[in-house]
Amino acid sequence: MLQQRKKTFDIEQHLLIEAIYHRFHYDFRGYAQASLKRRLQTALTRFNCRSLSQLQHLVLHEPEVFPAMLEYLTVQVSEMFRDPTYFRALREKVVPLLRTYPSLKIWVAGCSTGEEVYSLAILLREEGLLDRTLIYATDINPEALRIAEAGIYPIDRMAQFGTNYRQAGGTASLSEYYTANVEDALFMRSLRKNIVFADHSLATDSVFSEVHLVSCRNVLIYFN
């Protein structure tokens, strides 16, 4: 019986993902199915559905459901200077090469809520490259892009962000790049002026520009 329920769930999952692709043109067919399964199980509870077939009916027939579903289909988990050794290596090994170009284009694909984008902007500013750099920050989740463009994060996240920043080779204090109140931290507008935020799907949209560096650390782990 358990095996039969699992098989039914897998069939319904396949049909739901296909329906989303054909109706909304969001392509999750190449995403890791085990990860999708966990997120869809959570979505069943959120939308009070007993099966994915019931959830599919809601997605196709109630316009407000799919935007809310994106919160479950996309994983919005990130932090500034996550994996500091990566950013240290970027600073020490990649920046010298980037210096050889008179202007730079960098693409952060699957930028989520923007933590990686601001990390790169700070690193480039400290290395004297931000003023000649255009950063494209893209994601398929409109709500995540809204948060990213605002550049506002809960103040209780700043301690971990600051630790990561120092371990990544930061040359100042992270607090120099934001203003804070009791609840939130707002990152400097000067960091955002060289960033273009846009809706883009790696699965269905084409490359839109030649760039010198592509960073997609928030998204590749979720693909097959």
PDB file of C-alpha atoms in Angstrom, residues 36-224:
ATOM      1  CA  LEU A  36      10.728  18.989  -5.386  1.00  0.00           C
ATOM      2  CA  LYS A  37       8.865  16.180  -3.649  1.00  0.00           C
ATOM      3  CA  ARG A  38       9.789  17.501  -0.195  1.00  0.00           C
ATOM      4  CA  ARG A  39       8.690  21.013  -1.105  1.00  0.00           C
ATOM      5  CA  LEU A  40       5.429  19.858  -2.640  1.00  0.00           C
ATOM      6  CA  GLN A  41       4.602  17.854   0.460  1.00  0.00           C
ATOM      7  CA  THR A  42       4.952  21.066   2.439  1.00  0.00           C
ATOM      8  CA  ALA A  43       2.775  22.885  -0.102  1.00  0.00           C
ATOM      9  CA  LEU A  44      -0.011  20.334   0.385  1.00  0.00           C
ATOM     10  CA  THR A  45      -0.293  21.397   4.007  1.00  0.00           C
ATOM     11  CA  ARG A  46      -0.105  25.107   3.157  1.00  0.00           C
ATOM     12  CA  PHE A  47      -2.950  24.878   0.624  1.00  0.00           C
ATOM     13  CA  ASN A  48      -4.961  22.354   2.620  1.00  0.00           C
ATOM     14  CA  CYS A  49      -4.912  19.734  -0.131  1.00  0.00           C
ATOM     15  CA  ARG A  50      -5.087  15.983   0.314  1.00  0.00           C
ATOM     16  CA  SER A  51      -3.343  15.199  -2.992  1.00  0.00           C
ATOM     17  CA  LEU A  52      -1.239  16.808  -5.701  1.00  0.00           C
ATOM     18  CA  SER A  53      -4.153  16.342  -8.086  1.00  0.00           C
ATOM     19  CA  GLN A  54      -6.217  18.606  -5.845  1.00  0.00           C
ATOM     20  CA  LEU A  55      -3.350  21.086  -5.692  1.00  0.00           C
ATOM     21  CA  GLN A  56      -3.056  20.984  -9.479  1.00  0.00           C
ATOM     22  CA  HIS A  57      -6.720  21.901  -9.772  1.00  0.00           C
ATOM     23  CA  LEU A  58      -6.164  24.926  -7.533  1.00  0.00           C
ATOM     24  CA  VAL A  59      -3.082  26.026  -9.453  1.00  0.00           C
ATOM     25  CA  LEU A  60      -4.889  25.867 -12.792  1.00  0.00           C
ATOM     26  CA  HIS A  61      -8.203  27.385 -11.723  1.00  0.00           C
ATOM     27  CA  GLU A  62      -7.449  29.902  -8.961  1.00  0.00           C
ATOM     28  CA  PRO A  63      -5.166  32.734 -10.194  1.00  0.00           C
ATOM     29  CA  GLU A  64      -3.805  33.652  -6.765  1.00  0.00           C
ATOM     30  CA  VAL A  65      -2.485  30.167  -6.022  1.00  0.00           C
ATOM     31  CA  PHE A  66       0.449  29.864  -8.428  1.00  0.00           C
ATOM     32  CA  PRO A  67       2.338  32.989  -7.240  1.00  0.00           C
ATOM     33  CA  ALA A  68       2.089  31.603  -3.706  1.00  0.00           C
ATOM     34  CA  MET A  69       3.217  28.192  -4.977  1.00  0.00           C
ATOM     35  CA  LEU A  70       6.455  29.712  -6.254  1.00  0.00           C
ATOM     36  CA  GLU A  71       7.535  30.136  -2.640  1.00  0.00           C
ATOM     37  CA  TYR A  72       7.575  26.338  -2.410  1.00  0.00           C
ATOM     38  CA  LEU A  73       8.908  25.517  -5.867  1.00  0.00           C
ATOM     39  CA  THR A  74      11.884  27.852  -5.518  1.00  0.00           C
ATOM     40  CA  VAL A  75      14.253  27.683  -2.567  1.00  0.00           C
ATOM     41  CA  GLN A  76      14.957  31.116  -1.091  1.00  0.00           C
ATOM     42  CA  VAL A  77      17.813  30.191   1.229  1.00  0.00           C
ATOM     43  CA  SER A  78      20.942  32.301   1.099  1.00  0.00           C
ATOM     44  CA  GLU A  79      23.248  34.424   3.217  1.00  0.00           C
ATOM     45  CA  MET A  80      25.900  37.040   2.626  1.00  0.00           C
ATOM     46  CA  PHE A  81      29.384  35.694   1.905  1.00  0.00           C
ATOM     47  CA  ARG A  82      28.071  32.153   2.288  1.00  0.00           C
ATOM     48  CA  ASP A  83      31.022  29.751   2.177  1.00  0.00           C
ATOM     49  CA  PRO A  84      33.622  32.471   2.836  1.00  0.00           C
ATOM     50  CA  THR A  85      36.428  30.456   1.209  1.00  0.00           C
ATOM     51  CA  TYR A  86      34.643  30.880  -2.124  1.00  0.00           C
ATOM     52  CA  PHE A  87      34.646  34.663  -1.812  1.00  0.00           C
ATOM     53  CA  ARG A  88      38.245  34.677  -0.597  1.00  0.00           C
ATOM     54  CA  ALA A  89      39.258  32.637  -3.655  1.00  0.00           C
ATOM     55  CA  LEU A  90      37.269  35.008  -5.854  1.00  0.00           C
ATOM     56  CA  ARG A  91      39.095  37.975  -4.352  1.00  0.00           C
ATOM     57  CA  GLU A  92      42.554  36.425  -4.596  1.00  0.00           C
ATOM     58  CA  LYS A  93      42.374  34.434  -7.838  1.00  0.00           C
ATOM     59  CA  VAL A  94      39.626  35.886 -10.027  1.00  0.00           C
ATOM     60  CA  VAL A  95      39.772  39.611  -9.299  1.00  0.00           C
ATOM     61  CA  PRO A  96      43.313  39.971 -10.759  1.00  0.00           C
ATOM     62  CA  LEU A  97      41.951  38.653 -14.068  1.00  0.00           C
ATOM     63  CA  LEU A  98      38.891  40.915 -13.906  1.00  0.00           C
ATOM     64  CA  ARG A  99      41.194  43.918 -13.459  1.00  0.00           C
ATOM     65  CA  THR A 100      42.487  43.400 -17.003  1.00  0.00           C
ATOM     66  CA  TYR A 101      39.124  44.443 -18.509  1.00  0.00           C
ATOM     67  CA  PRO A 102      38.158  48.116 -18.908  1.00  0.00           C
ATOM     68  CA  SER A 103      34.530  47.296 -18.045  1.00  0.00           C
ATOM     69  CA  LEU A 104      32.840  44.245 -16.562  1.00  0.00           C
ATOM     70  CA  LYS A 105      29.533  42.414 -16.744  1.00  0.00           C
ATOM     71  CA  ILE A 106      28.688  39.880 -14.059  1.00  0.00           C
ATOM     72  CA  TRP A 107      25.608  37.681 -13.929  1.00  0.00           C
ATOM     73  CA  VAL A 108      24.220  36.300 -10.674  1.00  0.00           C
ATOM     74  CA  ALA A 109      21.752  33.692 -11.913  1.00  0.00           C
ATOM     75  CA  GLY A 110      19.162  32.523  -9.409  1.00  0.00           C
ATOM     76  CA  CYS A 111      19.950  35.466  -7.148  1.00  0.00           C
ATOM     77  CA  SER A 112      17.210  34.584  -4.642  1.00  0.00           C
ATOM     78  CA  THR A 113      16.722  37.427  -2.155  1.00  0.00           C
ATOM     79  CA  GLY A 114      19.982  39.141  -3.088  1.00  0.00           C
ATOM     80  CA  GLU A 115      22.513  38.229  -0.419  1.00  0.00           C
ATOM     81  CA  GLU A 116      25.021  36.894  -2.953  1.00  0.00           C
ATOM     82  CA  VAL A 117      24.582  39.967  -5.160  1.00  0.00           C
ATOM     83  CA  TYR A 118      25.394  42.410  -2.367  1.00  0.00           C
ATOM     84  CA  SER A 119      28.326  40.250  -1.288  1.00  0.00           C
ATOM     85  CA  LEU A 120      29.798  40.522  -4.785  1.00  0.00           C
ATOM     86  CA  ALA A 121      29.093  44.250  -4.938  1.00  0.00           C
ATOM     87  CA  ILE A 122      30.930  44.822  -1.647  1.00  0.00           C
ATOM     88  CA  LEU A 123      33.875  42.686  -2.760  1.00  0.00           C
ATOM     89  CA  LEU A 124      34.111  44.557  -6.075  1.00  0.00           C
ATOM     90  CA  ARG A 125      33.879  47.918  -4.322  1.00  0.00           C
ATOM     91  CA  GLU A 126      36.734  47.016  -2.003  1.00  0.00           C
ATOM     92  CA  GLU A 127      38.795  45.910  -4.989  1.00  0.00           C
ATOM     93  CA  GLY A 128      38.068  49.137  -6.880  1.00  0.00           C
ATOM     94  CA  LEU A 129      36.033  47.448  -9.612  1.00  0.00           C
ATOM     95  CA  LEU A 130      32.409  48.218  -8.782  1.00  0.00           C
ATOM     96  CA  ASP A 131      32.230  51.537 -10.635  1.00  0.00           C
ATOM     97  CA  ARG A 132      33.101  49.828 -13.927  1.00  0.00           C
ATOM     98  CA  THR A 133      30.925  46.779 -13.348  1.00  0.00           C
ATOM     99  CA  LEU A 134      27.336  46.041 -14.332  1.00  0.00           C
ATOM    100  CA  ILE A 135      25.796  43.205 -12.309  1.00  0.00           C
ATOM    101  CA  TYR A 136      22.762  41.353 -13.660  1.00  0.00           C
ATOM    102  CA  ALA A 137      20.809  39.719 -10.823  1.00  0.00           C
ATOM    103  CA  THR A 138      18.073  37.366 -12.028  1.00  0.00           C
ATOM    104  CA  ASP A 139      15.553  34.976 -10.525  1.00  0.00           C
ATOM    105  CA  ILE A 140      12.173  33.444 -11.412  1.00  0.00           C
ATOM    106  CA  ASN A 141      10.526  34.430  -8.135  1.00  0.00           C
ATOM    107  CA  PRO A 142       9.047  37.971  -8.231  1.00  0.00           C
ATOM    108  CA  GLU A 143       8.805  38.214  -4.437  1.00  0.00           C
ATOM    109  CA  ALA A 144      12.465  37.221  -4.023  1.00  0.00           C
ATOM    110  CA  LEU A 145      13.467  39.862  -6.584  1.00  0.00           C
ATOM    111  CA  ARG A 146      11.438  42.483  -4.701  1.00  0.00           C
ATOM    112  CA  ILE A 147      13.331  41.711  -1.502  1.00  0.00           C
ATOM    113  CA  ALA A 148      16.649  41.680  -3.334  1.00  0.00           C
ATOM    114  CA  GLU A 149      16.054  45.038  -4.964  1.00  0.00           C
ATOM    115  CA  ALA A 150      15.011  46.592  -1.657  1.00  0.00           C
ATOM    116  CA  GLY A 151      18.262  45.451  -0.013  1.00  0.00           C
ATOM    117  CA  ILE A 152      16.664  45.203   3.437  1.00  0.00           C
ATOM    118  CA  TYR A 153      17.372  42.254   5.746  1.00  0.00           C
ATOM    119  CA  PRO A 154      16.506  41.424   9.376  1.00  0.00           C
ATOM    120  CA  ILE A 155      19.045  42.909  11.766  1.00  0.00           C
ATOM    121  CA  ASP A 156      19.470  39.594  13.568  1.00  0.00           C
ATOM    122  CA  ARG A 157      21.128  38.160  10.439  1.00  0.00           C
ATOM    123  CA  MET A 158      23.904  40.760  10.437  1.00  0.00           C
ATOM    124  CA  ALA A 159      26.069  39.007  13.037  1.00  0.00           C
ATOM    125  CA  GLN A 160      26.421  35.899  10.856  1.00  0.00           C
ATOM    126  CA  PHE A 161      26.838  38.000   7.729  1.00  0.00           C
ATOM    127  CA  GLY A 162      29.597  39.952   9.462  1.00  0.00           C
ATOM    128  CA  THR A 163      31.419  36.786  10.509  1.00  0.00           C
ATOM    129  CA  ASN A 164      31.254  35.458   6.957  1.00  0.00           C
ATOM    130  CA  TYR A 165      32.490  38.784   5.605  1.00  0.00           C
ATOM    131  CA  ARG A 166      35.565  38.801   7.835  1.00  0.00           C
ATOM    132  CA  GLN A 167      36.390  35.190   6.977  1.00  0.00           C
ATOM    133  CA  ALA A 168      35.998  36.026   3.280  1.00  0.00           C
ATOM    134  CA  GLY A 169      38.800  38.593   3.517  1.00  0.00           C
ATOM    135  CA  GLY A 170      36.719  41.746   3.957  1.00  0.00           C
ATOM    136  CA  THR A 171      38.870  44.827   4.397  1.00  0.00           C
ATOM    137  CA  ALA A 172      36.495  46.916   6.532  1.00  0.00           C
ATOM    138  CA  SER A 173      33.504  46.256   8.770  1.00  0.00           C
ATOM    139  CA  LEU A 174      30.304  45.028   7.149  1.00  0.00           C
ATOM    140  CA  SER A 175      28.389  47.608   9.195  1.00  0.00           C
ATOM    141  CA  GLU A 176      29.949  50.323   7.019  1.00  0.00           C
ATOM    142  CA  TYR A 177      27.753  49.164   4.156  1.00  0.00           C
ATOM    143  CA  TYR A 178      24.340  49.437   5.780  1.00  0.00           C
ATOM    144  CA  THR A 179      22.241  51.547   8.090  1.00  0.00           C
ATOM    145  CA  ALA A 180      20.257  49.810  10.801  1.00  0.00           C
ATOM    146  CA  ASN A 181      17.326  50.203  13.120  1.00  0.00           C
ATOM    147  CA  VAL A 182      16.071  47.808  15.784  1.00  0.00           C
ATOM    148  CA  GLU A 183      14.577  45.431  13.202  1.00  0.00           C
ATOM    149  CA  ASP A 184      16.246  45.852   9.801  1.00  0.00           C
ATOM    150  CA  ALA A 185      19.459  46.656   7.983  1.00  0.00           C
ATOM    151  CA  LEU A 186      19.303  48.652   4.734  1.00  0.00           C
ATOM    152  CA  PHE A 187      22.281  48.254   2.408  1.00  0.00           C
ATOM    153  CA  MET A 188      23.752  51.347   0.772  1.00  0.00           C
ATOM    154  CA  ARG A 189      22.108  52.636  -2.382  1.00  0.00           C
ATOM    155  CA  SER A 190      25.570  53.063  -3.918  1.00  0.00           C
ATOM    156  CA  LEU A 191      25.899  49.264  -3.937  1.00  0.00           C
ATOM    157  CA  ARG A 192      22.615  48.927  -5.844  1.00  0.00           C
ATOM    158  CA  LYS A 193      23.208  51.532  -8.542  1.00  0.00           C
ATOM    159  CA  ASN A 194      25.284  49.082 -10.610  1.00  0.00           C
ATOM    160  CA  ILE A 195      22.851  46.174 -10.223  1.00  0.00           C
ATOM    161  CA  VAL A 196      20.027  45.347 -12.654  1.00  0.00           C
ATOM    162  CA  PHE A 197      17.384  43.033 -11.189  1.00  0.00           C
ATOM    163  CA  ALA A 198      15.307  41.037 -13.688  1.00  0.00           C
ATOM    164  CA  ASP A 199      13.011  38.038 -14.028  1.00  0.00           C
ATOM    165  CA  HIS A 200      14.835  35.237 -15.863  1.00  0.00           C
ATOM    166  CA  SER A 201      14.576  31.447 -15.929  1.00  0.00           C
ATOM    167  CA  LEU A 202      17.683  29.372 -16.550  1.00  0.00           C
ATOM    168  CA  ALA A 203      15.414  26.554 -17.716  1.00  0.00           C
ATOM    169  CA  THR A 204      13.428  28.372 -20.402  1.00  0.00           C
ATOM    170  CA  ASP A 205      15.006  31.776 -21.152  1.00  0.00           C
ATOM    171  CA  SER A 206      18.044  32.324 -23.351  1.00  0.00           C
ATOM    172  CA  VAL A 207      21.290  34.033 -22.400  1.00  0.00           C
ATOM    173  CA  PHE A 208      20.740  37.780 -22.722  1.00  0.00           C
ATOM    174  CA  SER A 209      24.289  39.155 -22.668  1.00  0.00           C
ATOM    175  CA  GLU A 210      27.941  38.230 -22.899  1.00  0.00           C
ATOM    176  CA  VAL A 211      29.428  38.422 -19.417  1.00  0.00           C
ATOM    177  CA  HIS A 212      32.833  38.040 -17.822  1.00  0.00           C
ATOM    178  CA  LEU A 213      31.677  36.079 -14.780  1.00  0.00           C
ATOM    179  CA  VAL A 214      28.625  33.977 -14.015  1.00  0.00           C
ATOM    180  CA  SER A 215      27.807  33.085 -10.413  1.00  0.00           C
ATOM    181  CA  CYS A 216      24.932  30.660  -9.861  1.00  0.00           C
ATOM    182  CA  ARG A 217      25.639  29.134  -6.471  1.00  0.00           C
ATOM    183  CA  ASN A 218      22.022  29.382  -5.313  1.00  0.00           C
ATOM    184  CA  VAL A 219      20.473  27.374  -8.125  1.00  0.00           C
ATOM    185  CA  LEU A 220      22.633  24.677  -9.739  1.00  0.00           C
ATOM    186  CA  ILE A 221      22.376  22.426  -6.675  1.00  0.00           C
ATOM    187  CA  TYR A 222      18.629  22.127  -7.301  1.00  0.00           C
ATOM    188  CA  PHE A 223      18.916  20.848 -10.891  1.00  0.00           C
ATOM    189  CA  ASN A 224      19.329  17.259 -11.985  1.00  0.00           C
TER     190      ASN A 224
END
